[in-house]
JSON list of C-alpha atoms and ligand atoms in Angstrom, two decimals:
[
{"chain": "A", "resi": 1, "resn": "MET", "atom": "CA", "xyz": [-4.09, 21.45, 13.51]},
{"chain": "A", "resi": 2, "resn": "LYS", "atom": "CA", "xyz": [-0.74, 20.09, 13.85]},
{"chain": "A", "resi": 3, "resn": "TYR", "atom": "CA", "xyz": [-0.97, 18.04, 10.71]},
{"chain": "A", "resi": 4, "resn": "ASP", "atom": "CA", "xyz": [-2.66, 19.42, 7.79]},
{"chain": "A", "resi": 5, "resn": "THR", "atom": "CA", "xyz": [-1.51, 16.93, 5.37]},
{"chain": "A", "resi": 6, "resn": "ILE", "atom": "CA", "xyz": [-1.88, 13.07, 5.36]},
{"chain": "A", "resi": 7, "resn": "LEU", "atom": "CA", "xyz": [0.10, 10.76, 2.93]},
{"chain": "A", "resi": 8, "resn": "PHE", "atom": "CA", "xyz": [-1.75, 7.39, 2.86]},
{"chain": "A", "resi": 9, "resn": "ASP", "atom": "CA", "xyz": [-0.30, 3.88, 2.19]},
{"chain": "A", "resi": 10, "resn": "LEU", "atom": "CA", "xyz": [-2.93, 1.80, 0.31]},
{"chain": "A", "resi": 11, "resn": "ASP", "atom": "CA", "xyz": [-2.53, -2.03, 0.79]},
{"chain": "A", "resi": 12, "resn": "GLY", "atom": "CA", "xyz": [-3.50, -2.84, 4.52]},
{"chain": "A", "resi": 13, "resn": "THR", "atom": "CA", "xyz": [-4.13, 0.73, 5.38]},
{"chain": "A", "resi": 14, "resn": "LEU", "atom": "CA", "xyz": [-6.90, 2.12, 3.05]},
{"chain": "A", "resi": 15, "resn": "LEU", "atom": "CA", "xyz": [-7.74, -1.20, 1.21]},
{"chain": "A", "resi": 16, "resn": "TYR", "atom": "CA", "xyz": [-7.96, -4.85, 1.75]},
{"chain": "A", "resi": 17, "resn": "THR", "atom": "CA", "xyz": [-6.45, -6.14, -1.41]},
{"chain": "A", "resi": 18, "resn": "LEU", "atom": "CA", "xyz": [-4.96, -9.68, -0.06]},
{"chain": "A", "resi": 19, "resn": "GLU", "atom": "CA", "xyz": [-7.57, -11.61, -1.66]},
{"chain": "A", "resi": 20, "resn": "ASP", "atom": "CA", "xyz": [-7.35, -10.27, -5.17]},
{"chain": "A", "resi": 21, "resn": "LEU", "atom": "CA", "xyz": [-3.55, -10.07, -4.85]},
{"chain": "A", "resi": 22, "resn": "THR", "atom": "CA", "xyz": [-3.68, -13.87, -3.80]},
{"chain": "A", "resi": 23, "resn": "ASP", "atom": "CA", "xyz": [-5.95, -14.93, -6.15]},
{"chain": "A", "resi": 24, "resn": "SER", "atom": "CA", "xyz": [-3.83, -13.21, -9.30]},
{"chain": "A", "resi": 25, "resn": "ILE", "atom": "CA", "xyz": [-0.63, -14.62, -7.85]},
{"chain": "A", "resi": 26, "resn": "ASN", "atom": "CA", "xyz": [-2.05, -18.05, -7.57]},
{"chain": "A", "resi": 27, "resn": "HIS", "atom": "CA", "xyz": [-3.86, -17.76, -11.07]},
{"chain": "A", "resi": 28, "resn": "THR", "atom": "CA", "xyz": [-0.54, -17.08, -12.78]},
{"chain": "A", "resi": 29, "resn": "LEU", "atom": "CA", "xyz": [1.53, -19.74, -10.43]},
{"chain": "A", "resi": 30, "resn": "ALA", "atom": "CA", "xyz": [-1.04, -22.51, -11.55]},
{"chain": "A", "resi": 31, "resn": "GLU", "atom": "CA", "xyz": [-0.47, -21.46, -15.29]},
{"chain": "A", "resi": 32, "resn": "TYR", "atom": "CA", "xyz": [3.17, -21.96, -15.10]},
{"chain": "A", "resi": 33, "resn": "GLY", "atom": "CA", "xyz": [2.60, -25.27, -13.25]},
{"chain": "A", "resi": 34, "resn": "LEU", "atom": "CA", "xyz": [4.15, -24.11, -10.00]},
{"chain": "A", "resi": 35, "resn": "PRO", "atom": "CA", "xyz": [2.59, -24.53, -6.30]},
{"chain": "A", "resi": 36, "resn": "THR", "atom": "CA", "xyz": [0.30, -21.90, -4.94]},
{"chain": "A", "resi": 37, "resn": "HIS", "atom": "CA", "xyz": [0.40, -20.44, -1.80]},
{"chain": "A", "resi": 38, "resn": "PRO", "atom": "CA", "xyz": [-2.15, -19.82, 1.08]},
{"chain": "A", "resi": 39, "resn": "ILE", "atom": "CA", "xyz": [-3.45, -16.38, 1.56]},
{"chain": "A", "resi": 40, "resn": "GLU", "atom": "CA", "xyz": [-1.71, -16.21, 5.16]},
{"chain": "A", "resi": 41, "resn": "ASN", "atom": "CA", "xyz": [1.75, -16.61, 2.96]},
{"chain": "A", "resi": 42, "resn": "VAL", "atom": "CA", "xyz": [0.82, -13.65, 0.19]},
{"chain": "A", "resi": 43, "resn": "ARG", "atom": "CA", "xyz": [-0.10, -11.32, 3.34]},
{"chain": "A", "resi": 44, "resn": "ARG", "atom": "CA", "xyz": [3.58, -11.47, 4.23]},
{"chain": "A", "resi": 45, "resn": "PHE", "atom": "CA", "xyz": [4.81, -11.55, 0.74]},
{"chain": "A", "resi": 46, "resn": "VAL", "atom": "CA", "xyz": [3.14, -7.93, 0.43]},
{"chain": "A", "resi": 47, "resn": "GLY", "atom": "CA", "xyz": [4.55, -4.71, 1.20]},
{"chain": "A", "resi": 48, "resn": "ASN", "atom": "CA", "xyz": [7.88, -4.09, -1.26]},
{"chain": "A", "resi": 49, "resn": "GLY", "atom": "CA", "xyz": [6.22, -3.73, -4.48]},
{"chain": "A", "resi": 50, "resn": "LEU", "atom": "CA", "xyz": [4.64, -6.39, -6.88]},
{"chain": "A", "resi": 51, "resn": "LYS", "atom": "CA", "xyz": [8.24, -7.54, -8.22]},
{"chain": "A", "resi": 52, "resn": "MET", "atom": "CA", "xyz": [9.11, -8.48, -4.64]},
{"chain": "A", "resi": 53, "resn": "LEU", "atom": "CA", "xyz": [5.62, -10.28, -4.18]},
{"chain": "A", "resi": 54, "resn": "VAL", "atom": "CA", "xyz": [6.56, -12.31, -7.19]},
{"chain": "A", "resi": 55, "resn": "VAL", "atom": "CA", "xyz": [10.35, -13.04, -6.21]},
{"chain": "A", "resi": 56, "resn": "ARG", "atom": "CA", "xyz": [8.96, -14.27, -2.82]},
{"chain": "A", "resi": 57, "resn": "ALA", "atom": "CA", "xyz": [6.11, -16.60, -4.44]},
{"chain": "A", "resi": 58, "resn": "LEU", "atom": "CA", "xyz": [8.32, -18.28, -6.78]},
{"chain": "A", "resi": 59, "resn": "PRO", "atom": "CA", "xyz": [10.29, -21.49, -5.48]},
{"chain": "A", "resi": 60, "resn": "ASP", "atom": "CA", "xyz": [13.17, -20.21, -7.29]},
{"chain": "A", "resi": 61, "resn": "GLY", "atom": "CA", "xyz": [12.65, -16.35, -6.53]},
{"chain": "A", "resi": 62, "resn": "GLU", "atom": "CA", "xyz": [14.45, -14.12, -8.95]},
{"chain": "A", "resi": 63, "resn": "ASN", "atom": "CA", "xyz": [16.46, -17.01, -10.42]},
{"chain": "A", "resi": 64, "resn": "TYR", "atom": "CA", "xyz": [13.35, -18.76, -12.17]},
{"chain": "A", "resi": 65, "resn": "ASP", "atom": "CA", "xyz": [14.33, -18.84, -15.96]},
{"chain": "A", "resi": 66, "resn": "LYS", "atom": "CA", "xyz": [10.56, -17.30, -17.09]},
{"chain": "A", "resi": 67, "resn": "PHE", "atom": "CA", "xyz": [10.85, -14.52, -14.42]},
{"chain": "A", "resi": 68, "resn": "ASP", "atom": "CA", "xyz": [10.30, -11.87, -16.76]},
{"chain": "A", "resi": 69, "resn": "GLN", "atom": "CA", "xyz": [7.31, -13.52, -18.78]},
{"chain": "A", "resi": 70, "resn": "PHE", "atom": "CA", "xyz": [5.94, -14.60, -15.38]},
{"chain": "A", "resi": 71, "resn": "PHE", "atom": "CA", "xyz": [5.89, -11.03, -13.85]},
{"chain": "A", "resi": 72, "resn": "THR", "atom": "CA", "xyz": [4.36, -9.52, -17.02]},
{"chain": "A", "resi": 73, "resn": "ASP", "atom": "CA", "xyz": [1.86, -11.99, -16.97]},
{"chain": "A", "resi": 74, "resn": "PHE", "atom": "CA", "xyz": [1.22, -11.78, -13.06]},
{"chain": "A", "resi": 75, "resn": "VAL", "atom": "CA", "xyz": [0.99, -7.68, -13.42]},
{"chain": "A", "resi": 76, "resn": "ASP", "atom": "CA", "xyz": [-1.36, -8.24, -16.47]},
{"chain": "A", "resi": 77, "resn": "TYR", "atom": "CA", "xyz": [-3.78, -10.49, -14.81]},
{"chain": "A", "resi": 78, "resn": "TYR", "atom": "CA", "xyz": [-3.72, -8.30, -11.41]},
{"chain": "A", "resi": 79, "resn": "ASN", "atom": "CA", "xyz": [-4.41, -5.02, -13.53]},
{"chain": "A", "resi": 80, "resn": "ASN", "atom": "CA", "xyz": [-7.91, -6.77, -14.96]},
{"chain": "A", "resi": 81, "resn": "HIS", "atom": "CA", "xyz": [-8.39, -8.47, -11.62]},
{"chain": "A", "resi": 82, "resn": "ASN", "atom": "CA", "xyz": [-7.88, -6.07, -8.98]},
{"chain": "A", "resi": 83, "resn": "ARG", "atom": "CA", "xyz": [-11.40, -4.87, -7.86]},
{"chain": "A", "resi": 84, "resn": "ILE", "atom": "CA", "xyz": [-12.78, -8.30, -7.45]},
{"chain": "A", "resi": 85, "resn": "LYS", "atom": "CA", "xyz": [-12.64, -8.68, -3.65]},
{"chain": "A", "resi": 86, "resn": "THR", "atom": "CA", "xyz": [-10.79, -5.52, -2.68]},
{"chain": "A", "resi": 87, "resn": "LYS", "atom": "CA", "xyz": [-12.45, -3.27, -0.44]},
{"chain": "A", "resi": 88, "resn": "PRO", "atom": "CA", "xyz": [-11.81, -0.23, 1.95]},
{"chain": "A", "resi": 89, "resn": "TYR", "atom": "CA", "xyz": [-11.45, -1.11, 5.35]},
{"chain": "A", "resi": 90, "resn": "ASN", "atom": "CA", "xyz": [-14.17, -0.08, 7.74]},
{"chain": "A", "resi": 91, "resn": "GLY", "atom": "CA", "xyz": [-14.53, 3.59, 7.82]},
{"chain": "A", "resi": 92, "resn": "VAL", "atom": "CA", "xyz": [-12.08, 4.52, 5.28]},
{"chain": "A", "resi": 93, "resn": "LEU", "atom": "CA", "xyz": [-14.63, 6.48, 3.07]},
{"chain": "A", "resi": 94, "resn": "GLU", "atom": "CA", "xyz": [-16.17, 8.21, 5.44]},
{"chain": "A", "resi": 95, "resn": "THR", "atom": "CA", "xyz": [-12.98, 9.38, 7.02]},
{"chain": "A", "resi": 96, "resn": "THR", "atom": "CA", "xyz": [-11.13, 10.40, 3.93]},
{"chain": "A", "resi": 97, "resn": "LYS", "atom": "CA", "xyz": [-14.41, 12.45, 3.06]},
{"chain": "A", "resi": 98, "resn": "GLU", "atom": "CA", "xyz": [-14.60, 14.10, 6.30]},
{"chain": "A", "resi": 99, "resn": "LEU", "atom": "CA", "xyz": [-10.97, 14.91, 6.46]},
{"chain": "A", "resi": 100, "resn": "SER", "atom": "CA", "xyz": [-11.19, 16.59, 2.77]},
{"chain": "A", "resi": 101, "resn": "GLU", "atom": "CA", "xyz": [-14.21, 18.43, 4.52]},
{"chain": "A", "resi": 102, "resn": "MET", "atom": "CA", "xyz": [-11.56, 19.69, 7.20]},
{"chain": "A", "resi": 103, "resn": "GLY", "atom": "CA", "xyz": [-9.35, 20.82, 4.43]},
{"chain": "A", "resi": 104, "resn": "VAL", "atom": "CA", "xyz": [-6.56, 18.26, 5.27]},
{"chain": "A", "resi": 105, "resn": "LYS", "atom": "CA", "xyz": [-4.67, 17.41, 1.86]},
{"chain": "A", "resi": 106, "resn": "MET", "atom": "CA", "xyz": [-3.93, 13.90, 1.02]},
{"chain": "A", "resi": 107, "resn": "ALA", "atom": "CA", "xyz": [-2.27, 11.68, -1.17]},
{"chain": "A", "resi": 108, "resn": "ILE", "atom": "CA", "xyz": [-1.58, 7.97, -1.54]},
{"chain": "A", "resi": 109, "resn": "VAL", "atom": "CA", "xyz": [1.96, 6.57, -1.75]},
{"chain": "A", "resi": 110, "resn": "THR", "atom": "CA", "xyz": [2.16, 2.69, -2.57]},
{"chain": "A", "resi": 111, "resn": "ASN", "atom": "CA", "xyz": [4.75, 0.30, -4.02]},
{"chain": "A", "resi": 112, "resn": "LYS", "atom": "CA", "xyz": [1.58, -0.95, -6.02]},
{"chain": "A", "resi": 113, "resn": "GLY", "atom": "CA", "xyz": [1.95, -0.77, -9.70]},
{"chain": "A", "resi": 114, "resn": "GLN", "atom": "CA", "xyz": [0.87, 2.72, -11.32]},
{"chain": "A", "resi": 115, "resn": "THR", "atom": "CA", "xyz": [-1.91, 1.23, -13.24]},
{"chain": "A", "resi": 116, "resn": "ALA", "atom": "CA", "xyz": [-3.57, -0.69, -10.85]},
{"chain": "A", "resi": 117, "resn": "SER", "atom": "CA", "xyz": [-3.20, 2.35, -8.39]},
{"chain": "A", "resi": 118, "resn": "ASN", "atom": "CA", "xyz": [-5.01, 4.78, -10.57]},
{"chain": "A", "resi": 119, "resn": "SER", "atom": "CA", "xyz": [-7.76, 2.76, -11.11]},
{"chain": "A", "resi": 120, "resn": "LEU", "atom": "CA", "xyz": [-8.28, 1.93, -7.41]},
{"chain": "A", "resi": 121, "resn": "LEU", "atom": "CA", "xyz": [-7.91, 5.77, -6.76]},
{"chain": "A", "resi": 122, "resn": "ASP", "atom": "CA", "xyz": [-10.52, 6.52, -9.34]},
{"chain": "A", "resi": 123, "resn": "ASP", "atom": "CA", "xyz": [-13.23, 3.93, -8.25]},
{"chain": "A", "resi": 124, "resn": "PHE", "atom": "CA", "xyz": [-12.69, 4.29, -4.17]},
{"chain": "A", "resi": 125, "resn": "PHE", "atom": "CA", "xyz": [-10.84, 7.98, -3.41]},
{"chain": "A", "resi": 126, "resn": "LYS", "atom": "CA", "xyz": [-11.96, 10.60, -5.96]},
{"chain": "A", "resi": 127, "resn": "PRO", "atom": "CA", "xyz": [-12.75, 13.50, -5.40]},
{"chain": "A", "resi": 128, "resn": "TYR", "atom": "CA", "xyz": [-11.40, 13.38, -1.79]},
{"chain": "A", "resi": 129, "resn": "ILE", "atom": "CA", "xyz": [-8.05, 12.14, -2.64]},
{"chain": "A", "resi": 130, "resn": "ASN", "atom": "CA", "xyz": [-6.57, 13.09, -6.16]},
{"chain": "A", "resi": 131, "resn": "ILE", "atom": "CA", "xyz": [-2.98, 12.05, -5.93]},
{"chain": "A", "resi": 132, "resn": "VAL", "atom": "CA", "xyz": [-1.54, 8.50, -5.82]},
{"chain": "A", "resi": 133, "resn": "ILE", "atom": "CA", "xyz": [2.24, 7.90, -6.06]},
{"chain": "A", "resi": 134, "resn": "GLY", "atom": "CA", "xyz": [2.68, 4.50, -7.37]},
{"chain": "A", "resi": 135, "resn": "ASP", "atom": "CA", "xyz": [5.39, 2.05, -8.86]},
{"chain": "A", "resi": 136, "resn": "ASP", "atom": "CA", "xyz": [5.88, 3.41, -12.36]},
{"chain": "A", "resi": 137, "resn": "GLY", "atom": "CA", "xyz": [9.48, 2.12, -12.62]},
{"chain": "A", "resi": 138, "resn": "SER", "atom": "CA", "xyz": [10.89, 5.70, -12.81]},
{"chain": "A", "resi": 139, "resn": "HIS", "atom": "CA", "xyz": [11.63, 6.20, -9.29]},
{"chain": "A", "resi": 140, "resn": "LYS", "atom": "CA", "xyz": [12.71, 4.29, -6.16]},
{"chain": "A", "resi": 141, "resn": "ARG", "atom": "CA", "xyz": [10.07, 2.54, -3.99]},
{"chain": "A", "resi": 142, "resn": "LYS", "atom": "CA", "xyz": [9.30, 2.74, -0.29]},
{"chain": "A", "resi": 143, "resn": "PRO", "atom": "CA", "xyz": [11.18, 2.41, 2.01]},
{"chain": "A", "resi": 144, "resn": "ASN", "atom": "CA", "xyz": [12.98, 5.22, 0.04]},
{"chain": "A", "resi": 145, "resn": "PRO", "atom": "CA", "xyz": [11.97, 8.74, 0.39]},
{"chain": "A", "resi": 146, "resn": "GLU", "atom": "CA", "xyz": [11.62, 9.13, -3.06]},
{"chain": "A", "resi": 147, "resn": "PRO", "atom": "CA", "xyz": [7.89, 8.47, -3.48]},
{"chain": "A", "resi": 148, "resn": "ILE", "atom": "CA", "xyz": [7.20, 10.43, -0.46]},
{"chain": "A", "resi": 149, "resn": "ASN", "atom": "CA", "xyz": [9.01, 13.30, -1.89]},
{"chain": "A", "resi": 150, "resn": "LEU", "atom": "CA", "xyz": [7.09, 13.15, -5.17]},
{"chain": "A", "resi": 151, "resn": "ALA", "atom": "CA", "xyz": [3.59, 13.07, -3.25]},
{"chain": "A", "resi": 152, "resn": "LEU", "atom": "CA", "xyz": [4.78, 16.06, -1.20]},
{"chain": "A", "resi": 153, "resn": "GLU", "atom": "CA", "xyz": [5.78, 17.76, -4.63]},
{"chain": "A", "resi": 154, "resn": "ALA", "atom": "CA", "xyz": [2.54, 17.05, -6.08]},
{"chain": "A", "resi": 155, "resn": "LEU", "atom": "CA", "xyz": [0.63, 18.57, -2.85]},
{"chain": "A", "resi": 156, "resn": "ASP", "atom": "CA", "xyz": [2.91, 21.67, -3.04]},
{"chain": "A", "resi": 157, "resn": "ILE", "atom": "CA", "xyz": [4.14, 20.87, 0.53]},
{"chain": "A", "resi": 158, "resn": "LYS", "atom": "CA", "xyz": [7.50, 22.13, 1.78]},
{"chain": "A", "resi": 159, "resn": "ASP", "atom": "CA", "xyz": [7.17, 21.70, 5.74]},
{"chain": "A", "resi": 160, "resn": "LYS", "atom": "CA", "xyz": [7.48, 18.37, 6.42]},
{"chain": "A", "resi": 161, "resn": "SER", "atom": "CA", "xyz": [6.57, 19.05, 10.31]},
{"chain": "A", "resi": 162, "resn": "SER", "atom": "CA", "xyz": [2.71, 19.40, 9.05]},
{"chain": "A", "resi": 163, "resn": "VAL", "atom": "CA", "xyz": [2.76, 15.91, 7.16]},
{"chain": "A", "resi": 164, "resn": "LEU", "atom": "CA", "xyz": [1.55, 12.70, 8.82]},
{"chain": "A", "resi": 165, "resn": "TYR", "atom": "CA", "xyz": [2.37, 9.46, 7.19]},
{"chain": "A", "resi": 166, "resn": "VAL", "atom": "CA", "xyz": [-0.27, 6.70, 8.02]},
{"chain": "A", "resi": 167, "resn": "GLY", "atom": "CA", "xyz": [0.71, 2.71, 7.11]},
{"chain": "A", "resi": 168, "resn": "ASP", "atom": "CA", "xyz": [0.43, -0.70, 8.11]},
{"chain": "A", "resi": 169, "resn": "SER", "atom": "CA", "xyz": [3.60, -2.01, 7.74]},
{"chain": "A", "resi": 170, "resn": "ASP", "atom": "CA", "xyz": [7.57, -2.46, 8.73]},
{"chain": "A", "resi": 171, "resn": "VAL", "atom": "CA", "xyz": [8.19, -1.08, 5.31]},
{"chain": "A", "resi": 172, "resn": "ASP", "atom": "CA", "xyz": [5.87, 2.12, 5.86]},
{"chain": "A", "resi": 173, "resn": "ALA", "atom": "CA", "xyz": [7.42, 2.86, 9.55]},
{"chain": "A", "resi": 174, "resn": "ALA", "atom": "CA", "xyz": [10.81, 2.88, 7.78]},
{"chain": "A", "resi": 175, "resn": "THR", "atom": "CA", "xyz": [9.67, 5.01, 4.93]},
{"chain": "A", "resi": 176, "resn": "ALA", "atom": "CA", "xyz": [8.36, 7.40, 7.21]},
{"chain": "A", "resi": 177, "resn": "ILE", "atom": "CA", "xyz": [11.82, 7.51, 9.57]},
{"chain": "A", "resi": 178, "resn": "ASN", "atom": "CA", "xyz": [13.84, 7.68, 6.06]},
{"chain": "A", "resi": 179, "resn": "SER", "atom": "CA", "xyz": [11.41, 10.91, 5.06]},
{"chain": "A", "resi": 180, "resn": "GLY", "atom": "CA", "xyz": [11.95, 12.61, 8.28]},
{"chain": "A", "resi": 181, "resn": "LEU", "atom": "CA", "xyz": [7.89, 12.34, 9.07]},
{"chain": "A", "resi": 182, "resn": "ASP", "atom": "CA", "xyz": [5.75, 11.66, 11.76]},
{"chain": "A", "resi": 183, "resn": "TYR", "atom": "CA", "xyz": [3.75, 8.51, 11.27]},
{"chain": "A", "resi": 184, "resn": "ILE", "atom": "CA", "xyz": [0.77, 6.41, 12.53]},
{"chain": "A", "resi": 185, "resn": "LEU", "atom": "CA", "xyz": [0.57, 2.71, 11.87]},
{"chain": "A", "resi": 186, "resn": "CYS", "atom": "CA", "xyz": [-2.73, 0.73, 11.71]},
{"chain": "A", "resi": 187, "resn": "THR", "atom": "CA", "xyz": [-2.75, -2.47, 13.53]},
{"chain": "A", "resi": 188, "resn": "TYR", "atom": "CA", "xyz": [-5.67, -3.96, 11.21]},
{"chain": "A", "resi": 189, "resn": "GLY", "atom": "CA", "xyz": [-3.35, -4.24, 8.01]},
{"chain": "A", "resi": 190, "resn": "PHE", "atom": "CA", "xyz": [-1.17, -6.81, 6.86]},
{"chain": "A", "resi": 191, "resn": "ARG", "atom": "CA", "xyz": [1.42, -7.14, 9.84]},
{"chain": "A", "resi": 192, "resn": "ASP", "atom": "CA", "xyz": [1.13, -8.69, 13.21]},
{"chain": "A", "resi": 193, "resn": "MET", "atom": "CA", "xyz": [1.70, -6.03, 16.47]},
{"chain": "A", "resi": 194, "resn": "GLU", "atom": "CA", "xyz": [4.97, -8.33, 16.79]},
{"chain": "A", "resi": 195, "resn": "ASP", "atom": "CA", "xyz": [6.38, -6.77, 13.52]},
{"chain": "A", "resi": 196, "resn": "LEU", "atom": "CA", "xyz": [5.53, -3.39, 14.56]},
{"chain": "A", "resi": 197, "resn": "LYS", "atom": "CA", "xyz": [6.52, -3.40, 17.96]},
{"chain": "A", "resi": 198, "resn": "GLU", "atom": "CA", "xyz": [9.85, -2.02, 17.31]},
{"chain": "A", "resi": 199, "resn": "PHE", "atom": "CA", "xyz": [8.64, 1.40, 16.11]},
{"chain": "A", "resi": 200, "resn": "SER", "atom": "CA", "xyz": [7.39, 4.30, 17.91]},
{"chain": "A", "resi": 201, "resn": "PRO", "atom": "CA", "xyz": [4.70, 5.99, 15.74]},
{"chain": "A", "resi": 202, "resn": "VAL", "atom": "CA", "xyz": [2.43, 9.01, 17.06]},
{"chain": "A", "resi": 203, "resn": "ALA", "atom": "CA", "xyz": [0.12, 6.14, 17.70]},
{"chain": "A", "resi": 204, "resn": "PHE", "atom": "CA", "xyz": [-0.97, 2.69, 16.63]},
{"chain": "A", "resi": 205, "resn": "ILE", "atom": "CA", "xyz": [-4.63, 2.76, 15.60]},
{"chain": "A", "resi": 206, "resn": "ASP", "atom": "CA", "xyz": [-7.37, -0.13, 14.91]},
{"chain": "A", "resi": 207, "resn": "SER", "atom": "CA", "xyz": [-9.57, 1.83, 12.97]},
{"chain": "A", "resi": 208, "resn": "ILE", "atom": "CA", "xyz": [-8.72, 4.58, 10.55]},
{"chain": "A", "resi": 209, "resn": "ASN", "atom": "CA", "xyz": [-11.20, 7.31, 12.07]},
{"chain": "A", "resi": 210, "resn": "LYS", "atom": "CA", "xyz": [-9.07, 7.44, 15.00]},
{"chain": "A", "resi": 211, "resn": "ILE", "atom": "CA", "xyz": [-6.56, 9.49, 13.16]},
{"chain": "A", "resi": 212, "resn": "LYS", "atom": "CA", "xyz": [-8.76, 12.77, 13.72]},
{"chain": "A", "resi": 213, "resn": "GLU", "atom": "CA", "xyz": [-7.74, 12.55, 17.13]},
{"chain": "A", "resi": 214, "resn": "TYR", "atom": "CA", "xyz": [-4.11, 13.28, 16.53]},
{"chain": "A", "resi": 215, "resn": "LEU", "atom": "CA", "xyz": [-4.55, 15.85, 14.17]},
{"chain": "B", "resi": 1, "resn": "LIG", "atom": "O1", "xyz": [2.45, -3.46, -3.48]},
{"chain": "B", "resi": 1, "resn": "LIG", "atom": "C1", "xyz": [2.95, -3.77, -2.59]},
{"chain": "B", "resi": 1, "resn": "LIG", "atom": "O2", "xyz": [3.93, -4.47, -2.22]},
{"chain": "B", "resi": 1, "resn": "LIG", "atom": "C2", "xyz": [2.40, -2.97, -1.14]},
{"chain": "B", "resi": 1, "resn": "LIG", "atom": "O3", "xyz": [1.70, -1.67, -1.57]},
{"chain": "B", "resi": 1, "resn": "LIG", "atom": "P1", "xyz": [1.45, -0.55, -0.39]},
{"chain": "B", "resi": 1, "resn": "LIG", "atom": "O4", "xyz": [2.83, 0.21, -0.49]},
{"chain": "B", "resi": 1, "resn": "LIG", "atom": "O5", "xyz": [0.39, 0.16, -0.76]},
{"chain": "B", "resi": 1, "resn": "LIG", "atom": "O6", "xyz": [1.37, -1.39, 1.09]}
]
């Protein structure tokens, strides 16, 4: 096996989270009397963490005078409503189980907040994946390599040439490139092929179970 370790992105790669994210941001916007967004807009707001989602969703972005309270309210609401419509993409549960049985080491590296990431890990991925590095405010977010390095430390991996990163977005491709990792891009996630075509991953895959062909 060329790759015996896989780092996965979460939103748009393992989990379809878009509807709960859309409902949560729209709920908070409505509470503040601000215009809501169609799901297709929110799809493009996701990728650089929850704070950036809020910046992109607010009419005045980070200049909104109630930004901090809005952000806190949105995160609180999302932490309590992140598993209503969220579900794994087809084949994800079978594939992570199979990879674990093959001895592949795995972790999730996401720009989602750590609290929501922990509960989604518990609900969907344990015992096959046990490590999630989310955004807890203590390190930089993807595309910075910091969260990748934390995941590799947690897995006790020193040789990056045996590590494959799997994501769905331009942020993920940049993360892998910045971290010196080979990567695969999933085309069923939150971006269009148009956004991804400038990148040269090991492969573009339209179903997660195809990862096994590239190990
Ligand atoms: O919360 C986000 O913006 C994206 O999360 P992801 O890193 O799992 O795609």
